[in-house]
Coordinates of C-alpha atoms and ligand atoms in Angstrom, one line a residue:
K201 CA 9.3 -5.9 15.2
L202 CA 5.9 -5.5 13.6
V203 CA 5.4 -9.2 12.8
S204 CA 6.5 -10.5 16.2
R205 CA 4.4 -11.7 19.1
E206 CA 6.0 -9.1 21.3
F207 CA 4.5 -6.4 19.2
K208 CA 1.1 -8.0 19.1
K209 CA 0.1 -10.9 21.4
T210 CA -3.2 -12.0 19.8
D211 CA -3.4 -13.9 16.5
S212 CA -4.0 -11.6 13.5
I213 CA -6.6 -12.5 11.0
V214 CA -5.7 -11.8 7.4
E215 CA -8.8 -11.6 5.3
V216 CA -9.0 -12.2 1.6
R217 CA -12.3 -11.0 0.2
G218 CA -13.9 -12.0 3.5
I219 CA -12.2 -15.3 3.9
P220 CA -10.2 -15.4 7.1
F221 CA -6.7 -16.8 7.5
G222 CA -5.5 -17.3 11.0
G223 CA -8.8 -18.0 12.8
P224 CA -10.4 -21.4 13.7
E225 CA -11.2 -22.1 10.0
I226 CA -8.5 -23.7 7.9
Q227 CA -8.3 -22.4 4.4
V228 CA -7.2 -24.5 1.4
I229 CA -5.9 -22.8 -1.7
A230 CA -5.6 -25.2 -4.7
G231 CA -5.0 -24.9 -8.4
P232 CA -2.4 -25.6 -11.1
C233 CA 1.3 -24.8 -10.8
S234 CA 0.9 -22.7 -14.0
V235 CA -1.8 -21.0 -15.9
E236 CA -1.8 -22.7 -19.3
T237 CA -5.0 -22.0 -21.3
A238 CA -8.4 -20.5 -20.7
E239 CA -10.0 -23.9 -20.9
Q240 CA -7.5 -25.5 -18.5
M241 CA -8.2 -22.7 -16.0
R242 CA -12.0 -23.2 -16.3
Q243 CA -11.7 -26.9 -15.6
A244 CA -9.2 -26.3 -12.8
A245 CA -11.5 -23.7 -11.2
A246 CA -14.5 -26.1 -11.4
A247 CA -12.5 -28.8 -9.7
V248 CA -11.2 -26.5 -7.0
R249 CA -14.7 -25.3 -6.2
A250 CA -16.2 -28.8 -6.3
A251 CA -13.6 -30.0 -3.8
G252 CA -14.6 -27.3 -1.4
C253 CA -11.4 -25.2 -1.5
R254 CA -12.1 -21.5 -1.1
L255 CA -9.2 -19.9 -3.1
M256 CA -7.4 -20.7 -6.3
R257 CA -3.7 -20.6 -7.1
G258 CA -1.9 -20.5 -10.5
G259 CA 1.3 -18.8 -11.8
A260 CA 1.3 -16.7 -15.0
F261 CA 5.0 -15.9 -14.4
K262 CA 7.1 -18.9 -13.4
P263 CA 10.5 -18.9 -11.7
R264 CA 12.0 -21.9 -13.6
T265 CA 15.4 -23.3 -12.9
S266 CA 16.2 -23.5 -16.6
P267 CA 15.8 -20.5 -18.9
Y268 CA 15.0 -22.9 -21.7
T269 CA 11.9 -24.4 -20.1
F270 CA 8.3 -22.9 -20.1
Q271 CA 8.4 -19.5 -18.3
G272 CA 4.7 -19.0 -17.9
V273 CA 2.1 -17.5 -20.3
G274 CA 2.5 -14.0 -18.9
D275 CA 0.0 -11.2 -18.8
E276 CA -2.6 -13.0 -20.8
G277 CA -2.6 -15.8 -18.2
L278 CA -3.9 -13.4 -15.6
D279 CA -7.0 -12.8 -17.8
F280 CA -7.6 -16.6 -18.2
F281 CA -7.2 -16.9 -14.4
R282 CA -9.4 -14.0 -13.5
E283 CA -12.2 -15.2 -15.8
A284 CA -12.1 -18.8 -14.6
A285 CA -11.9 -17.8 -10.9
D286 CA -14.7 -15.2 -11.2
A287 CA -17.0 -17.8 -12.7
Y288 CA -16.6 -19.9 -9.5
D289 CA -16.3 -16.9 -7.1
L290 CA -12.7 -17.9 -6.1
P291 CA -10.2 -15.3 -5.1
I292 CA -6.9 -15.7 -7.0
V293 CA -3.4 -16.2 -5.7
T294 CA -0.5 -15.7 -8.1
E295 CA 3.3 -15.2 -8.0
L296 CA 4.9 -11.8 -8.5
M297 CA 8.6 -11.9 -9.5
D298 CA 9.2 -8.4 -10.9
V299 CA 8.3 -5.0 -9.6
R300 CA 7.5 -3.9 -13.2
K301 CA 4.5 -6.2 -13.1
I302 CA 2.8 -4.6 -10.1
D303 CA 0.6 -2.3 -12.2
V304 CA -0.7 -5.3 -14.2
F305 CA -1.4 -7.2 -11.0
L306 CA -3.4 -4.3 -9.6
E307 CA -5.2 -3.8 -12.9
K308 CA -6.2 -7.5 -13.0
R309 CA -7.3 -7.3 -9.4
V310 CA -5.0 -10.1 -8.1
D311 CA -6.4 -11.0 -4.7
V312 CA -3.2 -12.4 -3.1
I313 CA 0.3 -11.8 -4.2
Q314 CA 2.6 -14.8 -3.8
I315 CA 6.3 -14.1 -3.2
G316 CA 8.1 -17.3 -4.1
T317 CA 10.9 -19.1 -2.3
R318 CA 13.5 -17.7 -4.7
N319 CA 12.5 -14.1 -4.0
M320 CA 12.1 -14.3 -0.3
Q321 CA 15.1 -12.0 0.1
N322 CA 14.5 -9.9 -2.9
F323 CA 14.3 -6.8 -0.7
D324 CA 13.3 -4.3 -3.4
L325 CA 10.4 -6.5 -4.4
L326 CA 9.4 -6.9 -0.7
K327 CA 9.5 -3.1 -0.2
E328 CA 7.3 -2.5 -3.2
V329 CA 4.8 -5.1 -2.1
G330 CA 4.9 -3.5 1.3
R331 CA 3.4 -0.4 -0.2
L332 CA 0.4 -2.2 -1.6
N333 CA -3.0 -2.8 0.0
V334 CA -3.0 -6.5 -1.2
P335 CA -2.5 -9.6 1.0
V336 CA 0.8 -11.3 0.5
I337 CA 1.8 -15.0 0.8
L338 CA 5.5 -15.0 1.7
K339 CA 7.1 -18.4 1.0
R340 CA 10.1 -19.5 3.0
G341 CA 13.4 -19.3 1.1
M342 CA 14.5 -22.9 0.5
S343 CA 17.6 -22.3 2.6
A344 CA 16.3 -19.5 4.8
T345 CA 16.3 -19.7 8.6
I346 CA 13.2 -18.8 10.6
K347 CA 14.9 -15.5 11.6
E348 CA 15.6 -14.6 8.0
W349 CA 12.1 -15.4 7.0
L350 CA 10.7 -13.2 9.8
M351 CA 12.9 -10.4 8.7
A352 CA 11.8 -10.7 5.1
A353 CA 8.2 -10.3 6.3
E354 CA 9.3 -7.3 8.4
Y355 CA 10.4 -5.6 5.1
I356 CA 6.8 -5.9 3.9
A357 CA 5.3 -4.8 7.2
A358 CA 7.7 -1.9 7.6
H359 CA 6.5 -0.4 4.4
G360 CA 2.9 -0.5 5.6
N361 CA 1.4 -3.8 4.4
H362 CA 0.6 -5.9 7.4
R363 CA -1.5 -8.5 5.6
I364 CA 1.1 -11.2 5.4
I365 CA 0.6 -15.0 5.4
F366 CA 3.7 -17.1 5.9
A367 CA 4.0 -20.3 3.7
E368 CA 6.4 -23.2 4.6
R369 CA 7.2 -25.0 1.4
G370 CA 10.0 -27.3 2.4
I371 CA 13.7 -26.7 2.8
R372 CA 16.9 -28.0 1.2
T373 CA 18.7 -30.8 3.0
F374 CA 21.1 -33.7 2.1
E375 CA 18.1 -35.9 1.2
T376 CA 17.5 -36.4 -2.5
Q377 CA 14.6 -38.9 -2.5
Y378 CA 12.0 -36.1 -2.5
R379 CA 12.0 -32.5 -3.6
N380 CA 12.4 -30.7 -0.3
V381 CA 12.0 -31.6 3.4
L382 CA 8.8 -30.2 4.9
D383 CA 9.9 -28.4 8.1
V384 CA 7.0 -29.4 10.3
T385 CA 8.8 -27.9 13.3
A386 CA 8.7 -24.5 11.7
I387 CA 4.9 -24.4 12.1
P388 CA 4.6 -24.3 15.9
V389 CA 7.9 -22.3 16.1
L390 CA 6.6 -19.6 13.7
K391 CA 3.2 -19.5 15.3
K392 CA 5.0 -18.7 18.6
E393 CA 7.2 -16.0 17.0
T394 CA 4.6 -14.2 15.0
H395 CA 0.9 -13.2 15.3
L396 CA 0.4 -13.7 11.5
P397 CA -1.1 -16.8 9.8
V398 CA 1.1 -19.7 8.7
I399 CA 0.1 -22.0 5.9
V400 CA 1.9 -25.0 4.3
D401 CA 2.6 -26.0 0.7
P402 CA 2.9 -29.8 0.8
S403 CA 3.2 -30.0 -3.0
H404 CA 6.5 -28.2 -3.4
A405 CA 7.8 -29.9 -0.2
G406 CA 7.3 -33.5 -1.3
G407 CA 7.3 -32.9 -5.1
K408 CA 5.2 -36.0 -5.6
A409 CA 1.4 -36.4 -5.6
A410 CA 1.5 -39.4 -3.3
L411 CA 3.2 -37.3 -0.6
V412 CA 0.7 -34.4 -0.6
A413 CA -1.9 -36.1 1.6
P414 CA 0.4 -37.2 4.4
L415 CA 2.3 -33.9 4.5
A416 CA -0.9 -31.9 4.4
K417 CA -2.3 -33.9 7.3
A418 CA 0.9 -33.4 9.3
A419 CA 0.7 -29.7 8.7
I420 CA -2.8 -29.3 10.0
A421 CA -2.0 -31.5 13.0
A422 CA 1.0 -29.3 13.7
G423 CA -1.1 -26.1 13.7
A424 CA -1.0 -24.7 10.2
D425 CA -3.8 -22.2 9.3
G426 CA -4.1 -23.3 5.7
L427 CA -2.7 -25.2 2.8
L428 CA -1.5 -24.3 -0.7
I429 CA -1.9 -27.3 -2.9
E430 CA -1.2 -27.9 -6.6
S431 CA -4.0 -29.6 -8.6
H432 CA -4.6 -29.9 -12.3
P433 CA -7.6 -31.1 -14.4
C434 CA -5.3 -33.7 -16.0
P435 CA -2.0 -33.9 -14.0
E436 CA 0.0 -36.0 -16.5
E437 CA -0.6 -33.2 -19.0
A438 CA 0.5 -30.3 -16.7
W439 CA 3.1 -28.0 -18.3
C440 CA 4.9 -27.6 -15.0
D441 CA 5.3 -29.7 -11.9
A442 CA 3.2 -32.6 -13.3
D443 CA 4.5 -35.1 -10.8
Q444 CA 3.1 -33.3 -7.8
A445 CA -0.3 -32.2 -9.1
L446 CA -3.5 -33.8 -7.7
S447 CA -6.3 -34.8 -10.0
P448 CA -9.8 -33.4 -9.3
E449 CA -10.7 -36.8 -7.6
Q450 CA -7.6 -36.8 -5.5
L451 CA -8.2 -33.2 -4.4
T452 CA -11.8 -34.0 -3.4
Q453 CA -10.8 -37.1 -1.4
L454 CA -8.0 -35.2 0.3
M455 CA -10.4 -32.5 1.5
G456 CA -12.6 -35.1 3.2
E457 CA -9.6 -36.6 5.0
L458 CA -8.3 -33.2 6.0
R459 CA -11.7 -32.3 7.5
R460 CA -11.3 -35.1 10.0
V461 CA -7.8 -34.1 10.9
A462 CA -9.0 -30.5 11.4
E463 CA -11.8 -31.6 13.7
A464 CA -9.3 -33.7 15.7
V465 CA -7.4 -30.5 16.5
G466 CA -10.5 -28.4 17.2
R467 CA -10.7 -26.6 13.9
T468 CA -12.9 -26.5 10.9
L469 CA -12.2 -26.8 7.2
Ligands
PEP63 C1 4.9 -22.1 -6.9 O1 4.1 -22.1 -5.8 O2 4.4 -22.2 -8.0 C2 6.3 -22.1 -6.7 C3 7.1 -21.8 -7.7 O3 6.7 -22.4 -5.4 P1 8.1 -22.1 -4.7 O4 8.4 -20.7 -4.8 O5 7.8 -22.6 -3.3 O6 9.1 -23.0 -5.4
MN64 MN1 4.8 -25.5 -8.9

């Protein structure tokens, strides 16, 4: 298997515009759940940069549970995102749900394609992304086993794209007090099974802003290569996932705390 440690013993570094995932440096990607307006993205990018994060996230196409809620601003959102991120020299990470949007993603120079939890086993999407020369963040399906997750990555790699970053984002259990359960165990297990980088999304795991810091620290302590965090210039006004978004101040404070945890495990941030 192309993504397995048997195939390649040493850690693979996945570079995004010169930023390495999978080395000693821990990378933090932050930004809003959704692209909303040009101004919101400018403010969000300024805060992401000021906090010291090196990449920015934001969805223009949202996989919402209800078809009657906000679905994302669409193509135009990629322009808002590109413009704001370029002003602060931040590579952009955004979710792809539909193969028909691949041309637009390439045209807008999306730096990292995110495959969401709901599409982890959308094999036709995985095959098409496998034909691109663009790094991919592959989120774990909310009910997927480690083996299924590895095989989903294998679909991408088998079609030629080896630039894959795994993202643990919490799994479904019997617990209802928080959004998902962060599977911390998956981090060392996956690092043993694959040579590719593994990052963690504490925002969708906990579903609450107050849970982001403890889960992010646990992830780094457990060996994660990076974090994917939701932040918003004004969390209470976010169009999507308002409860879990960090304010600019919270993001800056968290980065300081994470730096100390990273040092404790012999890494930098
Ligand atoms: C997201 O990152 O915006 C998202 C929808 O996450 P997930 O696919 O993990 O639910
Ligand atoms: Mn979200």
